[in-house]
CSV table of C-alpha atoms and ligand atoms in Angstrom, one decimal:
chain,number,residue,atom,x,y,z
Z,1057,MET,CA,103.8,63.7,-43.1
Z,1058,THR,CA,106.5,66.2,-43.9
Z,1059,VAL,CA,108.0,68.6,-41.3
Z,1060,GLU,CA,107.1,72.2,-42.2
Z,1061,LEU,CA,106.6,73.8,-38.7
Z,1062,ALA,CA,109.2,75.0,-36.3
Z,1063,VAL,CA,108.3,75.8,-32.6
Z,1064,VAL,CA,110.6,78.5,-31.3
Z,1065,PRO,CA,110.4,79.0,-27.5
Z,1066,VAL,CA,111.3,82.6,-26.5
Z,1067,ALA,CA,109.4,82.9,-23.2
Z,1068,GLY,CA,112.2,82.5,-20.7
Z,1069,ARG,CA,113.2,85.3,-18.4
Z,1070,GLY,CA,116.9,85.3,-19.2
Z,1071,THR,CA,117.9,86.0,-15.6
Z,1072,ARG,CA,121.5,85.0,-16.3
Z,1073,LEU,CA,121.8,88.1,-18.5
Z,1074,LEU,CA,120.4,90.7,-16.0
Z,1075,PRO,CA,120.4,93.6,-16.1
Z,1076,LEU,CA,120.5,93.4,-19.9
Z,1077,THR,CA,117.3,91.4,-20.1
Z,1078,LYS,CA,115.3,93.4,-17.6
Z,1079,SER,CA,113.1,95.1,-20.2
Z,1080,GLN,CA,114.3,93.5,-23.5
Z,1081,PRO,CA,114.1,89.9,-24.6
Z,1082,LYS,CA,117.4,88.1,-24.6
Z,1083,GLU,CA,116.4,86.7,-28.0
Z,1084,MET,CA,116.5,90.2,-29.4
Z,1085,LEU,CA,120.1,90.9,-28.2
Z,1086,PRO,CA,122.4,91.9,-31.0
Z,1087,VAL,CA,125.0,89.4,-32.3
Z,1088,GLY,CA,126.9,91.4,-34.9
Z,1089,ARG,CA,124.4,93.1,-37.1
Z,1090,LYS,CA,121.2,91.1,-36.3
Z,1091,PRO,CA,119.2,90.1,-33.2
Z,1092,VAL,CA,119.8,86.4,-32.2
Z,1093,VAL,CA,116.3,85.3,-33.1
Z,1094,GLN,CA,116.6,86.6,-36.7
Z,1095,TYR,CA,119.5,84.3,-37.3
Z,1096,VAL,CA,117.4,81.4,-35.9
Z,1097,ILE,CA,114.6,82.1,-38.3
Z,1098,GLU,CA,116.9,82.6,-41.3
Z,1099,GLU,CA,118.5,79.2,-40.5
Z,1100,LEU,CA,115.1,77.5,-40.3
Z,1101,THR,CA,113.8,78.9,-43.5
Z,1102,ARG,CA,117.1,78.0,-45.3
Z,1103,CYS,CA,116.5,74.5,-44.0
Z,1104,GLY,CA,113.0,74.4,-45.7
Z,1105,LEU,CA,110.7,75.1,-42.8
Z,1106,THR,CA,107.8,77.4,-43.8
Z,1107,LYS,CA,105.9,78.0,-40.6
Z,1108,VAL,CA,107.2,79.3,-37.3
Z,1109,LEU,CA,105.3,79.2,-34.0
Z,1110,PHE,CA,106.8,81.4,-31.4
Z,1111,VAL,CA,106.0,80.5,-27.8
Z,1112,THR,CA,106.3,84.0,-26.2
Z,1113,GLY,CA,105.8,85.4,-22.7
Z,1114,PRO,CA,105.8,88.6,-20.8
Z,1115,GLY,CA,107.9,91.4,-22.2
Z,1116,LYS,CA,108.5,89.7,-25.6
Z,1117,THR,CA,106.4,91.9,-28.0
Z,1118,ALA,CA,109.7,93.2,-29.6
Z,1119,ILE,CA,110.0,89.8,-31.2
Z,1120,GLU,CA,106.5,90.1,-32.8
Z,1121,ASN,CA,107.3,93.6,-34.0
Z,1122,HIS,CA,110.6,92.6,-35.5
Z,1123,PHE,CA,109.0,90.0,-37.8
Z,1124,ASP,CA,106.1,92.3,-38.9
Z,1125,ILE,CA,106.2,94.3,-42.1
Z,1126,ASP,CA,106.8,97.9,-41.0
Z,1127,GLY,CA,105.1,100.0,-43.7
Z,1128,GLU,CA,105.9,103.3,-41.9
Z,1129,LEU,CA,109.6,102.5,-41.7
Z,1130,ILE,CA,109.7,101.5,-45.4
Z,1131,ALA,CA,107.9,104.7,-46.4
Z,1132,HIS,CA,110.3,106.7,-44.3
Z,1133,LEU,CA,113.4,105.1,-45.9
Z,1134,ARG,CA,111.9,105.9,-49.4
Z,1135,GLU,CA,111.0,109.5,-48.5
Z,1136,THR,CA,114.4,110.2,-47.1
Z,1137,GLY,CA,116.3,108.8,-50.0
Z,1138,LYS,CA,117.6,105.8,-48.1
Z,1139,GLU,CA,116.4,103.1,-50.5
Z,1140,GLU,CA,119.6,101.2,-50.2
Z,1141,LEU,CA,118.7,100.3,-46.6
Z,1142,LEU,CA,115.5,98.6,-47.7
Z,1143,GLU,CA,117.5,95.4,-48.3
Z,1144,GLU,CA,118.1,95.3,-44.5
Z,1145,LEU,CA,114.4,94.7,-44.2
Z,1146,ALA,CA,114.2,92.0,-46.8
Z,1147,PHE,CA,113.9,89.3,-44.1
Z,1148,GLU,CA,110.4,90.7,-43.4
Z,1149,ARG,CA,109.3,89.3,-46.8
Z,1150,GLU,CA,110.7,85.8,-46.3
Z,1151,ASN,CA,108.3,83.1,-47.4
Z,1152,VAL,CA,107.3,82.2,-43.8
Z,1153,GLU,CA,104.0,82.2,-41.9
Z,1154,TYR,CA,104.3,83.3,-38.3
Z,1155,PHE,CA,102.1,82.1,-35.4
Z,1156,TYR,CA,102.2,83.1,-31.8
Z,1157,THR,CA,101.1,81.5,-28.6
Z,1158,ARG,CA,101.9,82.4,-25.0
Z,1159,GLN,CA,103.5,80.5,-22.1
Z,1160,ARG,CA,101.6,82.2,-19.3
Z,1161,ARG,CA,103.9,80.9,-16.5
Z,1162,GLN,CA,107.6,80.3,-17.0
Z,1163,LEU,CA,107.7,76.6,-16.0
Z,1164,GLY,CA,110.6,75.6,-18.2
Z,1165,LEU,CA,111.5,74.7,-21.7
Z,1166,GLY,CA,109.5,71.5,-21.7
Z,1167,HIS,CA,106.4,73.4,-20.6
Z,1168,ALA,CA,107.0,76.0,-23.3
Z,1169,VAL,CA,107.0,73.2,-25.9
Z,1170,LEU,CA,103.8,71.8,-24.4
Z,1171,CYS,CA,102.2,75.2,-24.8
Z,1172,ALA,CA,102.5,74.7,-28.5
Z,1173,ALA,CA,100.5,71.4,-28.5
Z,1174,PRO,CA,97.0,72.9,-29.3
Z,1175,VAL,CA,98.5,74.6,-32.4
Z,1176,VAL,CA,100.8,71.8,-33.5
Z,1177,GLY,CA,98.2,69.0,-33.2
Z,1178,GLY,CA,99.3,65.7,-34.6
Z,1179,GLN,CA,101.9,66.9,-37.1
Z,1180,PRO,CA,105.7,66.4,-36.7
Z,1181,PHE,CA,107.6,69.6,-35.9
Z,1182,ALA,CA,111.0,71.1,-35.2
Z,1183,VAL,CA,112.1,72.9,-32.1
Z,1184,ALA,CA,114.7,75.6,-32.2
Z,1185,LEU,CA,115.8,77.5,-29.1
Z,1186,GLY,CA,115.4,81.2,-29.7
Z,1187,ASP,CA,118.6,82.0,-27.9
Z,1188,SER,CA,121.0,79.8,-29.8
Z,1189,ILE,CA,122.5,80.2,-33.3
Z,1190,ILE,CA,124.0,77.2,-35.1
Z,1191,GLY,CA,127.0,77.9,-37.3
Z,1192,LEU,CA,128.8,81.2,-38.0
Z,1193,GLN,CA,126.2,83.5,-39.6
Z,1194,ALA,CA,123.7,80.7,-39.0
Z,1195,GLN,CA,124.7,78.9,-42.2
Z,1196,SER,CA,123.9,75.5,-40.7
Z,1197,GLN,CA,121.9,73.0,-42.6
Z,1198,VAL,CA,121.7,70.6,-39.7
Z,1199,VAL,CA,117.9,71.0,-39.3
Z,1200,ARG,CA,117.4,70.0,-42.9
Z,1201,ARG,CA,119.5,66.9,-42.3
Z,1202,MET,CA,117.6,66.1,-39.1
Z,1203,VAL,CA,114.3,66.3,-40.9
Z,1204,GLU,CA,115.6,63.9,-43.6
Z,1205,VAL,CA,116.8,61.5,-40.9
Z,1206,PHE,CA,113.4,61.8,-39.0
Z,1207,GLU,CA,111.5,61.0,-42.2
Z,1208,SER,CA,113.7,58.2,-43.7
Z,1209,ARG,CA,114.3,56.4,-40.3
Z,1210,ARG,CA,110.7,56.9,-39.1
Z,1211,ALA,CA,112.0,58.3,-35.8
Z,1212,ASP,CA,110.0,59.7,-32.9
Z,1213,ALA,CA,112.7,62.3,-32.2
Z,1214,VAL,CA,116.0,63.5,-33.8
Z,1215,ILE,CA,118.3,65.7,-31.7
Z,1216,ALA,CA,121.3,67.7,-32.7
Z,1217,PHE,CA,124.5,67.1,-30.6
Z,1218,GLU,CA,127.7,69.0,-30.2
Z,1219,ALA,CA,131.0,67.6,-28.8
Z,1220,VAL,CA,131.9,69.7,-25.7
Z,1221,PRO,CA,135.1,69.5,-23.5
Z,1222,ARG,CA,134.7,66.9,-20.7
Z,1223,ASP,CA,134.7,69.4,-17.9
Z,1224,GLU,CA,131.7,71.3,-19.5
Z,1225,VAL,CA,129.3,68.4,-19.5
Z,1226,VAL,CA,127.8,69.7,-16.2
Z,1227,HIS,CA,126.1,72.5,-18.1
Z,1228,TYR,CA,124.2,70.4,-20.7
Z,1229,GLY,CA,121.9,67.5,-21.5
Z,1230,ILE,CA,124.3,64.7,-22.5
Z,1231,ALA,CA,123.7,61.8,-24.8
Z,1232,ALA,CA,124.1,58.1,-23.8
Z,1233,PRO,CA,124.5,56.6,-27.2
Z,1234,ARG,CA,123.5,53.0,-27.8
Z,1235,GLY,CA,126.6,52.3,-29.9
Z,1236,PRO,CA,129.5,54.4,-31.4
Z,1237,VAL,CA,128.7,58.0,-32.3
Z,1238,ALA,CA,128.3,58.1,-36.1
Z,1239,GLU,CA,126.5,60.5,-38.6
Z,1240,VAL,CA,123.3,59.2,-37.1
Z,1241,PHE,CA,123.2,57.3,-33.8
Z,1242,GLU,CA,120.5,55.9,-31.5
Z,1243,LEU,CA,120.1,57.2,-27.9
Z,1244,ALA,CA,119.9,54.8,-25.0
Z,1245,ASP,CA,119.4,57.7,-22.6
Z,1246,LEU,CA,119.8,61.5,-22.2
Z,1247,VAL,CA,121.2,62.8,-18.9
Z,1248,GLU,CA,120.6,66.4,-17.8
Z,1249,LYS,CA,123.8,68.1,-16.4
Z,1250,PRO,CA,125.7,65.0,-15.2
Z,1251,ALA,CA,128.8,65.2,-13.0
Z,1252,VAL,CA,132.0,64.9,-15.0
Z,1253,ASP,CA,132.8,61.4,-13.8
Z,1254,GLN,CA,129.3,60.2,-14.4
Z,1255,ALA,CA,128.7,61.6,-17.9
Z,1256,PRO,CA,127.9,58.9,-20.4
Z,1257,SER,CA,129.6,60.9,-23.3
Z,1258,HIS,CA,130.8,64.4,-24.1
Z,1259,TRP,CA,128.0,64.9,-26.7
Z,1260,ALA,CA,125.7,67.8,-25.6
Z,1261,VAL,CA,122.3,68.7,-26.9
Z,1262,ALA,CA,122.7,71.5,-29.4
Z,1263,ALA,CA,119.4,73.5,-29.3
Z,1264,ARG,CA,117.7,71.8,-32.3
Z,1265,TYR,CA,115.2,69.0,-32.2
Z,1266,VAL,CA,112.6,67.3,-34.5
Z,1267,PHE,CA,109.7,65.5,-32.8
Z,1268,SER,CA,106.6,63.5,-33.6
Z,1269,SER,CA,103.6,64.6,-31.6
Z,1270,ALA,CA,104.3,61.7,-29.2
Z,1271,ILE,CA,106.5,64.1,-27.3
Z,1272,PHE,CA,103.4,65.9,-26.1
Z,1273,ASP,CA,102.1,62.9,-24.2
Z,1274,CYS,CA,105.6,62.5,-22.6
Z,1275,LEU,CA,105.6,66.2,-21.6
Z,1276,ARG,CA,102.2,65.8,-20.0
Z,1277,GLN,CA,103.5,62.9,-17.9
Z,1278,THR,CA,106.7,64.8,-16.9
Z,1279,LYS,CA,106.8,66.1,-13.4
Z,1280,PRO,CA,108.8,69.3,-12.6
Z,1281,GLY,CA,112.4,68.4,-12.2
Z,1282,LYS,CA,115.5,70.6,-11.7
Z,1283,ALA,CA,114.7,74.2,-10.6
Z,1284,ASP,CA,111.0,73.1,-10.4
Z,1285,GLU,CA,110.8,73.4,-14.2
Z,1286,ILE,CA,109.3,70.8,-16.7
Z,1287,GLN,CA,112.5,69.7,-18.5
Z,1288,LEU,CA,112.4,68.8,-22.2
Z,1289,THR,CA,115.2,66.3,-21.5
Z,1290,ASP,CA,113.0,64.4,-19.0
Z,1291,ALA,CA,110.3,64.1,-21.6
Z,1292,VAL,CA,112.8,62.7,-24.1
Z,1293,ARG,CA,114.0,60.2,-21.6
Z,1294,LEU,CA,110.5,59.1,-21.1
Z,1295,LEU,CA,110.0,58.8,-24.8
Z,1296,ILE,CA,113.1,56.5,-25.0
Z,1297,ARG,CA,111.9,54.4,-22.0
Z,1298,GLN,CA,108.5,53.9,-23.7
Z,1299,GLY,CA,110.2,52.4,-26.7
Z,1300,GLY,CA,110.3,55.6,-28.9
Z,1301,LYS,CA,113.1,55.7,-31.5
Z,1302,VAL,CA,115.2,58.7,-30.6
Z,1303,LEU,CA,118.2,59.5,-32.8
Z,1304,GLY,CA,121.1,61.8,-32.5
Z,1305,VAL,CA,122.8,63.8,-35.3
Z,1306,PRO,CA,126.2,65.4,-34.5
Z,1307,LEU,CA,126.8,69.0,-35.8
Z,1308,PRO,CA,129.1,68.8,-38.8
Z,1309,SER,CA,132.8,69.5,-38.0
Z,1310,GLY,CA,133.4,73.2,-38.3
Z,1311,GLU,CA,129.9,74.1,-37.1
Z,1312,ARG,CA,129.2,75.0,-33.6
Z,1313,ARG,CA,126.4,76.3,-31.4
Z,1314,PHE,CA,126.5,79.9,-30.3
Z,1315,ASP,CA,124.4,80.1,-27.1
Z,1316,ILE,CA,123.8,83.6,-25.8
Z,1317,GLY,CA,122.2,82.5,-22.5
Z,1318,ASN,CA,125.1,83.6,-20.3
Z,1319,PHE,CA,127.5,86.5,-20.5
Z,1320,ALA,CA,130.7,84.4,-21.3
Z,1321,SER,CA,129.1,82.7,-24.3
Z,1322,TYR,CA,127.2,85.8,-25.4
Z,1323,PHE,CA,130.5,87.8,-25.5
Z,1324,GLU,CA,132.1,84.9,-27.5
Z,1325,ALA,CA,129.2,84.8,-30.0
Z,1326,PHE,CA,129.3,88.6,-30.5
Z,1327,ALA,CA,133.1,88.6,-31.0
Z,1328,ALA,CA,133.0,85.7,-33.5
Z,1329,PHE,CA,130.2,87.3,-35.6
Z,1330,ALA,CA,131.7,90.9,-35.5
Z,1331,LEU,CA,135.1,89.5,-36.5
Z,1332,ALA,CA,133.5,87.6,-39.4
Z,1333,ASP,CA,131.5,90.7,-40.5
Z,1334,ALA,CA,132.1,91.3,-44.3
Z,1335,GLN,CA,132.1,95.1,-43.9
Z,1336,ASP,CA,133.7,95.9,-40.6
Z,1337,GLY,CA,135.3,92.6,-39.4
Z,1338,LEU,CA,138.8,93.2,-40.8
Z,1339,ALA,CA,139.1,96.7,-39.3
Z,1340,LEU,CA,137.9,95.3,-35.9
Z,1341,ARG,CA,140.5,92.5,-36.1
Z,1342,GLU,CA,143.2,95.1,-36.6
Z,1343,HIS,CA,141.9,97.3,-33.8
Z,1344,LEU,CA,141.8,94.3,-31.4
Z,1345,LYS,CA,145.3,93.3,-32.4
Z,1346,ARG,CA,146.6,96.7,-31.5
Z,1347,MET,CA,144.5,96.8,-28.3
Z,1348,LEU,CA,145.9,93.4,-27.2
Z,1349,CYS,CA,149.5,94.3,-28.0
Z,1350,ASP,CA,149.4,97.5,-25.9
I,544,LIG,P1,117.0,78.9,-20.8
I,544,LIG,O1,117.2,77.5,-20.4
I,544,LIG,O2,118.3,79.7,-21.1
I,544,LIG,O3,116.1,79.6,-19.7
I,544,LIG,O4,116.1,79.0,-22.1
I,544,LIG,P2,115.8,81.2,-19.4
I,544,LIG,O5,114.7,81.1,-18.4
I,544,LIG,O6,115.4,81.9,-20.7
I,544,LIG,O7,117.1,81.9,-18.9
I,544,LIG,P3,117.7,82.0,-17.4
I,544,LIG,O8,118.0,80.5,-17.0
I,544,LIG,O9,116.7,82.6,-16.5
I,544,LIG,O10,118.9,82.8,-17.6
I,544,LIG,C1,116.4,78.4,-23.3
I,544,LIG,C2,115.3,78.8,-24.3
I,544,LIG,O11,114.0,78.4,-23.9
I,544,LIG,C3,113.1,79.4,-23.7
I,544,LIG,C4,114.0,80.7,-23.6
I,544,LIG,O12,113.3,81.8,-24.0
I,544,LIG,C5,115.2,80.4,-24.4
I,544,LIG,O13,115.0,80.8,-25.8
I,544,LIG,N1,112.3,79.2,-22.5
I,544,LIG,C6,112.9,78.8,-21.3
I,544,LIG,C7,110.9,79.3,-22.5
I,544,LIG,O14,110.4,79.6,-23.6
I,544,LIG,N2,110.2,79.1,-21.4
I,544,LIG,C8,110.7,78.8,-20.2
I,544,LIG,O15,110.0,78.6,-19.2
I,544,LIG,C9,112.1,78.6,-20.2
């Protein structure tokens, strides 16, 4: 069975970005010219996924509006002679079907994925966090590669990993690889936010997963962990312990994860995308150089 559906959890409260996220979803924050979640969907469609299921929550209707076809806006642009701006709305017509379900209580990422179960049923699916972009301008093909690995190796889960500096392992789910880390490697375990001296590696989960529906049973058995939330990492651990084949795929060199979940990494992502902007990046670079030299 081929993977055509991506679950995109966007129901979190984004408290680390308050007050920015008080009345707007963090997944709609701008990074350069587009909101974060638009990059996520563009990446997924480029990787061959044709169905997107958003797991939304309170205050997230801006996301639904963003992916709707806005006939009034299109008519307005035509009537006011701004046809050239229509191409900015071309993403509305991507060959994607959108579905929405709600996470009615914010009980963590694992719980958000479990909320997708009645819609996903028995089919394999990808998960892409709605607050993380992979690769500059979201050009990553890692999800396509993960789907190929999932299918050819008959895996139960494939997870993307990014090498992080040793002292940053405390912020991430960290891989315990069974052997050396190669283009594809098997996981012996996955440890959530380990202490630096106890981390089994410096390979951190990078916001993209492919799962068989076996993950749902593991999520159902997972008790609330850190911060009283149902952690996706804990369900993956259970999958490994129950004999599931869980594989890791490192992000290709030159590709990185842009996480906008906290201010430091959000600022970094915005700066990287603005500086790489085809139209205004060069002028911004010059401006920043002058600013930094003063
Ligand atoms: P985070 O782990 O950053 O959590 O979510 P959060 O609740 O959004 O943010 P903080 O910790 O309060 O600042 C990673 C992704 O998982 C989704 C978020 O919307 C984000 O895209 N998520 C998280 C859910 O859908 N539901 C949850 O209960 C938690």
